[in-house]
Each structure stands twice: as C-alpha cells, then as structure tokens.
Tab-separated table of C-alpha atoms in Angstrom:
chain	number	residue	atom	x	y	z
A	1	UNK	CA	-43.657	32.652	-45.630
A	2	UNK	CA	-45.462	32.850	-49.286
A	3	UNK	CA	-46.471	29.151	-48.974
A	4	UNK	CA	-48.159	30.335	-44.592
A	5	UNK	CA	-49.422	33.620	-46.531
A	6	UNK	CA	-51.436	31.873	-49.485
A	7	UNK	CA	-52.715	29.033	-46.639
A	8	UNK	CA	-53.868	31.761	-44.626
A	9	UNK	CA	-54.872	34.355	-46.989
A	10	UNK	CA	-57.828	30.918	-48.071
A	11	UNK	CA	-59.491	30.750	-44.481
A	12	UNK	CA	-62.877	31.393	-45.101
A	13	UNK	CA	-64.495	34.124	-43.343
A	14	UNK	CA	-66.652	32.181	-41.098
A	15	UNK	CA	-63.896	29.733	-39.627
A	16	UNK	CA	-62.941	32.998	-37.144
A	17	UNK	CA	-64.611	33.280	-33.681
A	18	UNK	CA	-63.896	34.850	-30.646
A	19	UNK	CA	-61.339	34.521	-27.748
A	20	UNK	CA	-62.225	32.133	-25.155
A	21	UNK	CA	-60.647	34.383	-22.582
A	22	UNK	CA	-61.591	37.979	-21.536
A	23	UNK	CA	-57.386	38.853	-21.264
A	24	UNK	CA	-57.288	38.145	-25.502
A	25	UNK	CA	-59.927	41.617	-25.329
A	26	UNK	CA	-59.534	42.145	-29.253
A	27	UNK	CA	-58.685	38.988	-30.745
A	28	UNK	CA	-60.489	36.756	-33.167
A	29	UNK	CA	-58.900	33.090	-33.322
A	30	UNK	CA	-58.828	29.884	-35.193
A	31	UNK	CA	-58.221	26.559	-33.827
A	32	UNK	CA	-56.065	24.204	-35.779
A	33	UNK	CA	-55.260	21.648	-33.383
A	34	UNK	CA	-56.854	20.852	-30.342
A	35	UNK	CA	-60.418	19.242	-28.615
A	36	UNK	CA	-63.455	19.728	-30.619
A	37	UNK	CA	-66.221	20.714	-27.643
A	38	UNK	CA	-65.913	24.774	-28.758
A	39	UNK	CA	-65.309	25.501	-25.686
A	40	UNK	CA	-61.884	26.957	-23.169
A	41	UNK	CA	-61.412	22.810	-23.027
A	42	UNK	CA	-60.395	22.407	-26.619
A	43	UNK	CA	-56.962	23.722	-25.444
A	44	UNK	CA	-55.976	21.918	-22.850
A	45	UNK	CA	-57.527	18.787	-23.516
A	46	UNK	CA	-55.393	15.400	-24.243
A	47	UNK	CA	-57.950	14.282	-26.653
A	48	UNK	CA	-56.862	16.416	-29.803
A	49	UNK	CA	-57.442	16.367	-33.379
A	50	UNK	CA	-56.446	18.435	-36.334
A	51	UNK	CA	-59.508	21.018	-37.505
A	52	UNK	CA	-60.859	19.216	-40.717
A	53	UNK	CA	-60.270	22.516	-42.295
A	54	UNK	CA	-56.565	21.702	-42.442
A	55	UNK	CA	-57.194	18.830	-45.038
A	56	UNK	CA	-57.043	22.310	-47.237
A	57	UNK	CA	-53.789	23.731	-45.507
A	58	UNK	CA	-51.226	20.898	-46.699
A	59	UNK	CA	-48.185	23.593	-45.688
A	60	UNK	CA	-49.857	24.811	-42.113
A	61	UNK	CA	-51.038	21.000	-41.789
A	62	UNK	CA	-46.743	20.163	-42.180
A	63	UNK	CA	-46.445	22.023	-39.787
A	64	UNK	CA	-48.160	20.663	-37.178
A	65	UNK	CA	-47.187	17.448	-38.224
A	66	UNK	CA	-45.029	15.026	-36.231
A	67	UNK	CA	-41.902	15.182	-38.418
A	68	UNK	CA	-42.853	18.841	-38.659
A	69	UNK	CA	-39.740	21.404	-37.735
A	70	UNK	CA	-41.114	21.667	-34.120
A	71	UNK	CA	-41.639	18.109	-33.878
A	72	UNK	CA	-44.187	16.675	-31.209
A	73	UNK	CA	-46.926	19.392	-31.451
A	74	UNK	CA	-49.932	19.138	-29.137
A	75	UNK	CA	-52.238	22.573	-29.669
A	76	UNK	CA	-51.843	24.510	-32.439
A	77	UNK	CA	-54.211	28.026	-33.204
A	78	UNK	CA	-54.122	31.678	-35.010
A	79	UNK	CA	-54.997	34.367	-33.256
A	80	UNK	CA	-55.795	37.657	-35.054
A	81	UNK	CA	-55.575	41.140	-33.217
A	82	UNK	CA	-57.547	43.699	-34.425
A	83	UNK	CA	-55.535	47.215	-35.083
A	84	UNK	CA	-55.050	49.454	-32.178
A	85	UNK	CA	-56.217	46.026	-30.087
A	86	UNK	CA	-54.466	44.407	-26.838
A	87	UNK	CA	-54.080	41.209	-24.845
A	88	UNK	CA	-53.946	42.187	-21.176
A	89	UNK	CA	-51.769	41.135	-18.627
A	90	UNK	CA	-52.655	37.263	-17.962
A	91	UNK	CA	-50.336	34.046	-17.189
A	92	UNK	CA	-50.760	30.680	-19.233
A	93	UNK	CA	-50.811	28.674	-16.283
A	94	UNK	CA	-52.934	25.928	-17.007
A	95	UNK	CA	-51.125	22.666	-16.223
A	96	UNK	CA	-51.216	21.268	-19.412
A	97	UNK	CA	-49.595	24.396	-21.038
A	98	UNK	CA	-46.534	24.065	-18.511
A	99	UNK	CA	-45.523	21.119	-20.237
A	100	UNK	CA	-45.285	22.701	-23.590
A	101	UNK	CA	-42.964	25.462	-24.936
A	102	UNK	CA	-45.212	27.908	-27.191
A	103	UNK	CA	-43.587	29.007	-30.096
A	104	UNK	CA	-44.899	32.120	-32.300
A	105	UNK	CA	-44.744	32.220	-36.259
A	106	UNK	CA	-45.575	35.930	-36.943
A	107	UNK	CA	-47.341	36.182	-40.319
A	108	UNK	CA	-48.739	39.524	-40.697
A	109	UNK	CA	-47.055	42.285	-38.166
A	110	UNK	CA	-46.306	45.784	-38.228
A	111	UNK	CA	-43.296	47.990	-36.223
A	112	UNK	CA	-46.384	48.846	-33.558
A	113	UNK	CA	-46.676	45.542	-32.282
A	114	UNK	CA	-45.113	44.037	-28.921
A	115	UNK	CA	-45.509	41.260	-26.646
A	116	UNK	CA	-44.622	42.610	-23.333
A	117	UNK	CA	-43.501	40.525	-20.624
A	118	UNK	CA	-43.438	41.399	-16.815
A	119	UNK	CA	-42.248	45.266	-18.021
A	120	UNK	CA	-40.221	44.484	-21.056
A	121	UNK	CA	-41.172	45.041	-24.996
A	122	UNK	CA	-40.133	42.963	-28.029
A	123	UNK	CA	-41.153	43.304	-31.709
A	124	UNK	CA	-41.530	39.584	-33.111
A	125	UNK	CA	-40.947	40.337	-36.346
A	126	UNK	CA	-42.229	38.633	-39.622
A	127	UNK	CA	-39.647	35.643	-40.815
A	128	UNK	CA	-38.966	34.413	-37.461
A	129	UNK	CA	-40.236	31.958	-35.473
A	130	UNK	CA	-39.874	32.922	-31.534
A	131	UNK	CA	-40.732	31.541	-28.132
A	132	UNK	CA	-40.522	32.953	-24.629
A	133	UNK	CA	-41.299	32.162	-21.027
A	134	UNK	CA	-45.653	32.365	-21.344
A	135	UNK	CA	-45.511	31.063	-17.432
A	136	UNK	CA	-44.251	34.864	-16.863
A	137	UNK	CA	-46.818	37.964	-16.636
A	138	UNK	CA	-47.292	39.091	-20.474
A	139	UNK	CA	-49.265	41.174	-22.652
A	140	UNK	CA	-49.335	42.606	-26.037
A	141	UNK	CA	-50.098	45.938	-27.439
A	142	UNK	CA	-50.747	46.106	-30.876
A	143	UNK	CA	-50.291	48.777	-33.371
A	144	UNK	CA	-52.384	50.468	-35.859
A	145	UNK	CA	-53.266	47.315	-38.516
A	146	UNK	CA	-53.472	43.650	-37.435
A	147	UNK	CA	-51.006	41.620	-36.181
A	148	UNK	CA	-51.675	37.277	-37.019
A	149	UNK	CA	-49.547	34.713	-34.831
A	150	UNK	CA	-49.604	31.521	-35.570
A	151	UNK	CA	-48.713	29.569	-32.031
A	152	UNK	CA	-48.195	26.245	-31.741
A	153	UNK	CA	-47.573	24.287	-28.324
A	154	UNK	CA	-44.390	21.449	-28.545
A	155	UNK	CA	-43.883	19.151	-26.392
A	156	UNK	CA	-40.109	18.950	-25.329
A	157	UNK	CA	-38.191	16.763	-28.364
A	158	UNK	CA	-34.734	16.802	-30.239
A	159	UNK	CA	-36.130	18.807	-33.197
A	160	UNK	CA	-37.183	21.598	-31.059
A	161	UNK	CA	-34.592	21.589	-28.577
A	162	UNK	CA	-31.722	21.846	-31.685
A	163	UNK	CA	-33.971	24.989	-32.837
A	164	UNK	CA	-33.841	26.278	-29.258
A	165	UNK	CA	-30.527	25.854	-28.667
A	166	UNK	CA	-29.419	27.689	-32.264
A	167	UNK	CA	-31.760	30.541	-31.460
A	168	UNK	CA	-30.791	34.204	-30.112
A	169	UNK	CA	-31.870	36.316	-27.133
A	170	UNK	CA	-33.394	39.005	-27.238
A	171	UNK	CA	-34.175	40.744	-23.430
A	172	UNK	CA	-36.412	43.551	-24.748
A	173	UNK	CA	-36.670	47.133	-23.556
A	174	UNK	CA	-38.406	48.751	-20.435
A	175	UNK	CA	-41.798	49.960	-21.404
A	176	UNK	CA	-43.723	50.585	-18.282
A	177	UNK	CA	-46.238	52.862	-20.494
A	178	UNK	CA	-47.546	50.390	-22.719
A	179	UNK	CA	-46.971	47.586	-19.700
A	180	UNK	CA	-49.600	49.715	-17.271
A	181	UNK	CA	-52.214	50.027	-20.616
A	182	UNK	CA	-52.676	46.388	-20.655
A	183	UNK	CA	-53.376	45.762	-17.004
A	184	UNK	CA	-56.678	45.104	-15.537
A	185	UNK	CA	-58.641	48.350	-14.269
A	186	UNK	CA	-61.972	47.109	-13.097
A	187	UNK	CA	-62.982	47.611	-9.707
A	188	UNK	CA	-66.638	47.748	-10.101
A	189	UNK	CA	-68.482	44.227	-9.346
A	190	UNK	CA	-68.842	41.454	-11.851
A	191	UNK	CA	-72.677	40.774	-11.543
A	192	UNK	CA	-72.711	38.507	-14.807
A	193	UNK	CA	-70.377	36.905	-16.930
A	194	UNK	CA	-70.738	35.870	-20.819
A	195	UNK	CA	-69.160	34.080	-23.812
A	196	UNK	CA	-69.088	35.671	-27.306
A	197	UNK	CA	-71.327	34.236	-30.114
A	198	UNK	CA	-69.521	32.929	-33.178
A	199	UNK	CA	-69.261	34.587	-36.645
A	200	UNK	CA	-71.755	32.032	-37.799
A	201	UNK	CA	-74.281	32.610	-34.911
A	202	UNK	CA	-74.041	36.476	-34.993
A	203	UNK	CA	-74.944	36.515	-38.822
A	204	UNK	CA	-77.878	34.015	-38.158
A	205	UNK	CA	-79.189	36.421	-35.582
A	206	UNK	CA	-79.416	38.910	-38.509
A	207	UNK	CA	-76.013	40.769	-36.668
A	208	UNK	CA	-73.101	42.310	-37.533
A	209	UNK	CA	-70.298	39.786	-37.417
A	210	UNK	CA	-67.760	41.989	-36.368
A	211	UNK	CA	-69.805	43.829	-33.633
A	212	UNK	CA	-70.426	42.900	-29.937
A	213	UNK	CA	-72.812	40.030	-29.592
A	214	UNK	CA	-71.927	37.951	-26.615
A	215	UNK	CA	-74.145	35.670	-24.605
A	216	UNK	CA	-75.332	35.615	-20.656
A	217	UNK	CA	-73.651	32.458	-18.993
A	218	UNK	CA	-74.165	33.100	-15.312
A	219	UNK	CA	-75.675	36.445	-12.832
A	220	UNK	CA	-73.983	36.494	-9.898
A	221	UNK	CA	-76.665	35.963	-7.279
A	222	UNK	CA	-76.088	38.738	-4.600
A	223	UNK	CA	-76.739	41.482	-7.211
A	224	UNK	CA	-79.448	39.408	-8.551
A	225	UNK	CA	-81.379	38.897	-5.198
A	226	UNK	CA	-80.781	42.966	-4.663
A	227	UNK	CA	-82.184	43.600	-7.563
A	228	UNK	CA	-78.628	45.396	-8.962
A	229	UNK	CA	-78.786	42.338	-11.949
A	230	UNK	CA	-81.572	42.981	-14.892
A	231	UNK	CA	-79.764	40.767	-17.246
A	232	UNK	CA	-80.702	37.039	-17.181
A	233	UNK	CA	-78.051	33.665	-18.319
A	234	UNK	CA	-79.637	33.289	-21.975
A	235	UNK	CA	-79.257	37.186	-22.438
A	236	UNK	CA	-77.271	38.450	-25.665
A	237	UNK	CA	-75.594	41.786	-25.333
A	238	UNK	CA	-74.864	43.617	-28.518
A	239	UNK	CA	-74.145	47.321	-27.042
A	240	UNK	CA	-73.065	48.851	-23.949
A	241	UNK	CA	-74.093	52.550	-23.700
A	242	UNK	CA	-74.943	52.674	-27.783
A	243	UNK	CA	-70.909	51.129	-28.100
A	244	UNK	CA	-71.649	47.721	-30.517
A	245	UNK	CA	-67.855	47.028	-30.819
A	246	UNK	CA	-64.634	47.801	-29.539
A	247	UNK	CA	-60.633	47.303	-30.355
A	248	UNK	CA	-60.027	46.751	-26.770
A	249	UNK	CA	-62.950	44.885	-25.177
A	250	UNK	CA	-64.450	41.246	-26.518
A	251	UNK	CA	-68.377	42.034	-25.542
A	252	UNK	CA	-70.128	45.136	-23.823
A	253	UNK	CA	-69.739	43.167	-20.188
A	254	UNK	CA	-65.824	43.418	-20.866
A	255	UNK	CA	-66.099	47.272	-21.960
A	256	UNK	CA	-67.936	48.301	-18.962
A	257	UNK	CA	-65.149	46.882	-16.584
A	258	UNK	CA	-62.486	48.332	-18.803
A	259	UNK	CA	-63.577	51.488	-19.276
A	260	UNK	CA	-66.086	52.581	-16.874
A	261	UNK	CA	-65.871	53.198	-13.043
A	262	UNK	CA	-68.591	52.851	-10.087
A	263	UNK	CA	-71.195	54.848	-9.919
A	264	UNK	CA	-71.751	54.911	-13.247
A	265	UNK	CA	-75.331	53.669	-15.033
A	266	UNK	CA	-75.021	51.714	-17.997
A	267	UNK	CA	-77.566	50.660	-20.669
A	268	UNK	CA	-77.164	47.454	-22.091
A	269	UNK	CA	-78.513	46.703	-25.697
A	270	UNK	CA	-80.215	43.089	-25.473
A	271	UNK	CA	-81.904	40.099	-27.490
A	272	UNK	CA	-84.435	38.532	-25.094
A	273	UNK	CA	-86.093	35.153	-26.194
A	274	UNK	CA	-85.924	37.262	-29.986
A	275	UNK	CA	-86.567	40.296	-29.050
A	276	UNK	CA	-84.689	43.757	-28.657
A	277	UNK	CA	-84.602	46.144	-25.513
A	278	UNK	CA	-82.288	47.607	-23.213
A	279	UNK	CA	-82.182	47.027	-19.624
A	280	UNK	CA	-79.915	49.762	-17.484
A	281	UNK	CA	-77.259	48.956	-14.191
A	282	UNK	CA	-75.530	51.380	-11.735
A	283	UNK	CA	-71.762	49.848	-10.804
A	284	UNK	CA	-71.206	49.654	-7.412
A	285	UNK	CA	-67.986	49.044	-5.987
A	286	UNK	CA	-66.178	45.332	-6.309
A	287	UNK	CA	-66.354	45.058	-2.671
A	288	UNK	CA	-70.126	46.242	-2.492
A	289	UNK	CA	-71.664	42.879	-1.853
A	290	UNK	CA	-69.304	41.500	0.423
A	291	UNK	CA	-70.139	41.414	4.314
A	292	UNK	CA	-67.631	43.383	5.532
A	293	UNK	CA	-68.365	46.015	3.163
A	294	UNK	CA	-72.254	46.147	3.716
A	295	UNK	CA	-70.907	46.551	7.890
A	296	UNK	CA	-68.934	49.103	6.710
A	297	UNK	CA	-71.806	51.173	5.258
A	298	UNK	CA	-74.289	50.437	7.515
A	299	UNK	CA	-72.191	52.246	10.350
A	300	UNK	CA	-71.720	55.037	7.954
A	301	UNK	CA	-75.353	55.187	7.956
A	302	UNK	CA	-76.157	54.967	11.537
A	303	UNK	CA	-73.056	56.832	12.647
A	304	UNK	CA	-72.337	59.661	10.156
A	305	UNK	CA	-69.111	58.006	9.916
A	306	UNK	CA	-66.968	55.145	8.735
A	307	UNK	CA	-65.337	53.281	11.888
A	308	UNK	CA	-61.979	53.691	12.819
A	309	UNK	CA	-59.711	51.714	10.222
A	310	UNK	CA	-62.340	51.192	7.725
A	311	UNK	CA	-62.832	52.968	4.491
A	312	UNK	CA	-65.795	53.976	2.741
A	313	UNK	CA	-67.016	52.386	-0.420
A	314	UNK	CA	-69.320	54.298	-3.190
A	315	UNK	CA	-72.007	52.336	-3.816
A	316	UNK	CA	-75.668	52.712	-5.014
A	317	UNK	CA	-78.017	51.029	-8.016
C-alpha cells in the first residue's frame, strides 16, 4: 500500500476527468488501461493500451501487467468519489464486462463508505483487494471524505482464480436506507443530454475545474419542436438554478433530474458560441410528450375530466 499511495499521491492534477456515465454522479476517474478515443468506448473496447502516464507508475504499471497478481488484465481505471458523493443504482452489463471479474484495490477509504448491492452494505476496507458480482444491481454511498478504488477487469486465469478461491465471504448487511438514496428519482422528461468537459477544457474556458461545466450532445426533438428545449447540442452548462457543482450530480442536466420534480422552472447558466447567459425550462412530466399522454390531456381539456382508467399528468412549459 505505501508503494499504490506514493504512485497515486504523483498523478498530476489534470490527468482526472469526469465519469462517462450519469450513475458514477460524483466521481472523477482516471483511465489506466483501456481504448484511447476519450470516450464510454475506451472501456469496452478490444483494442487497449496502457495510459502513457503509467511509464511513471512502475508499481501500478506491475500491476496491470501480465505476470501481475491478477494475471490477464484487460481494463484497468481509478475512480475518485468526492465526500458525501454516490454511485446510483446501475448494472455493468456491457458484454465485454461479463467476461471479466472486476476486482477493487481500495486505497484511500473511510468507515462511511459502502458498495451496496441489490439491498446489502459492505465496507471494502483499505489492505484488501475484493471483488463481487458487478452483473447484480449495485451502488455506493460514500461517506464524509473521499473514497479512491483502483478496479481492474481480469480475464478468467490460474493466478486469479488461486486468489479467488483463498478469499473470504463477506454477505453484507440489510441497508434499505442508504439502498433507496442511490436509486434513480427522475420522472420529469429528458429534453437534452450532455457529457462533462475535462479538467483541461474547463480551465481553458477560464472555469472552475471542479465546478459543473458539461457540454450539450443531443435535444430531444419533441420538446424542441414545442418549444419546451432552449438549450442547443454545442451548449455548455455551468449552473442549474445558481448551483455550479454538486457531491451528488455530474453536470446541472443530472441535478435537475435528481433533485427537482415537474412543474418546476429551472434556469440554466450557459456558454453560447463564447458567451454567457441563462436560458430558463419548466419540467413537465416524463410521459408528457408521449401520444397517449397528450390523448390523455386533451380529453381533460375538452371533458373536464380524465377518461375512465387514465390518469392525469402535470404538465406545462
């Protein structure tokens, strides 16, 4: 663990980005092993290479290696949770990963910290290495200063199968309070999505590195054509409602369908071809722009009343 600790302790600053996913809500990562587009691809990809940083990591770069203790490694990252920060409930289900056992190397924890998995809680403490079933429902919850995993994805082989077979089970505990914090809660509609900037590219922009700064990748048409969509694919948000960062949320579009319900209007801070200014959206319900839903409403309208077996949706812009 001193020889991981100095390794990691030497990371420069701007090697950190973002999560790929919106489920890793508060977690900056580093990928040591894997494709090299920057993109959700680099880790499932079967054309991977070791991050050129890790010609300055001889220990991490051992383990990775082939006649490492894990033996045939394919992927290999750090993920960093921020304090107070989650993961929320998700599968790893890509097909590549179900070939792989993921195994955890916990280098900076605290007694706060748990992965949860479909209702149970586990500590993985510092000075072990641990693995568990990823193709289950899990979360984590962390606790009040920041957790570091190194993960590394094995390929079935004698090394690791003699390290698996030594190893001890631990089941966990029921924790259905922390297991409901982590689940999904939006039920408003997803009229854009985004990608967060880099470290690099925020401090270019002249922002904060550690704020919200997360770029427009797609509007979702319906609420475009009705005029419920102000932001456009190029967009960068850096503030929902005057909130420019978050423990629990990876940009302001993530925030507003954590924490906010329909019906209500949200300002978004922008950077527009350069240039600052904040554009405002009323949530409607997920189901607003479906076809069945707009029926729905429209007999409301005409009616006074929802037809028999239907339920109303709140909706507005």
């Amino acid at each position: 663990m001193d020889r991981l600790l100095e390794e990691f302790h030497r990371i420069p600053d701007d090697a950190w980005g973002d999560s790929l996913w919106d489920a890793h809500c508060s977690i900056d990562m580093l990928l040591l092993r894997g494709g090299a587009n920057g993109d959700e691809e680099d880790f499932t990809t079967n054309d991977v290479s070791n991050n050129p940083l890790l010609a300055d990591f001889p220990y991490i770069s051992s383990l990775l290696a082939p006649d490492g203790p894990f033996g045939r490694t394919t992927y290999g990252f750090i993920f960093r949770t921020k304090p107070g920060g989650m993961t929320r409930v998700h599968t790893d289900d890509h097909e590549s990963w179900t070939r792989n056992v993921r195994v955890h190397t916990p280098l900076i924890s605290n007694d706060g910290a748990v992965l949860m998995s479909e209702g149970r809680s586990l500590h993985f403490a510092v000075g072990g290495v641990w693995t568990f079933d990823n193709q289950a429902v899990h979360s984590v919850m962390n606790g009040d200063t920041t957790r570091v995993h190194m993960i590394v994805d094995a390929m079935p082989n004698p090394k690791l199968a003699a390290l698996m077979s030594a190893a001890t089970f631990h089941a966990g505990e029921e924790d259905p309070v922390r297991w409901k914090a982590t689940h999904w809660h939006s039920w408003t509609y997803k009229f854009a999505r985004s990608a967060p900037l880099g470290r690099q590219e925020k401090l270019d922009l002249g922002l904060d590195p550690d704020g919200f700064a997360s770029r427009v990748t797609s509007t979702q048409c319906l609420a475009k054509l009705a005029g419920a969509c102000p932001l456009k694919t190029g967009d960068i948000e850096v503030a929902a409602n005057g909130i420019a960062s978050s423990n629990v949320s990876r940009s302001p579009l993530d925030l507003v369908h954590k924490t906010m319900s329909r019906g209500n209007v949200v300002s978004f801070d922008i950077l527009r071809n350069g240039k600052r200014k904040t554009v405002r959206v009323r949530l409607v319900a997920d189901t607003h722009f479906m076809l069945k839903s707009r029926a729905r409403d429209f007999l409301k309208r005409i009616f006074g009343k929802v037809a028999p077996g239907a339920k109303a949706s709140k909706s507005g812009y």
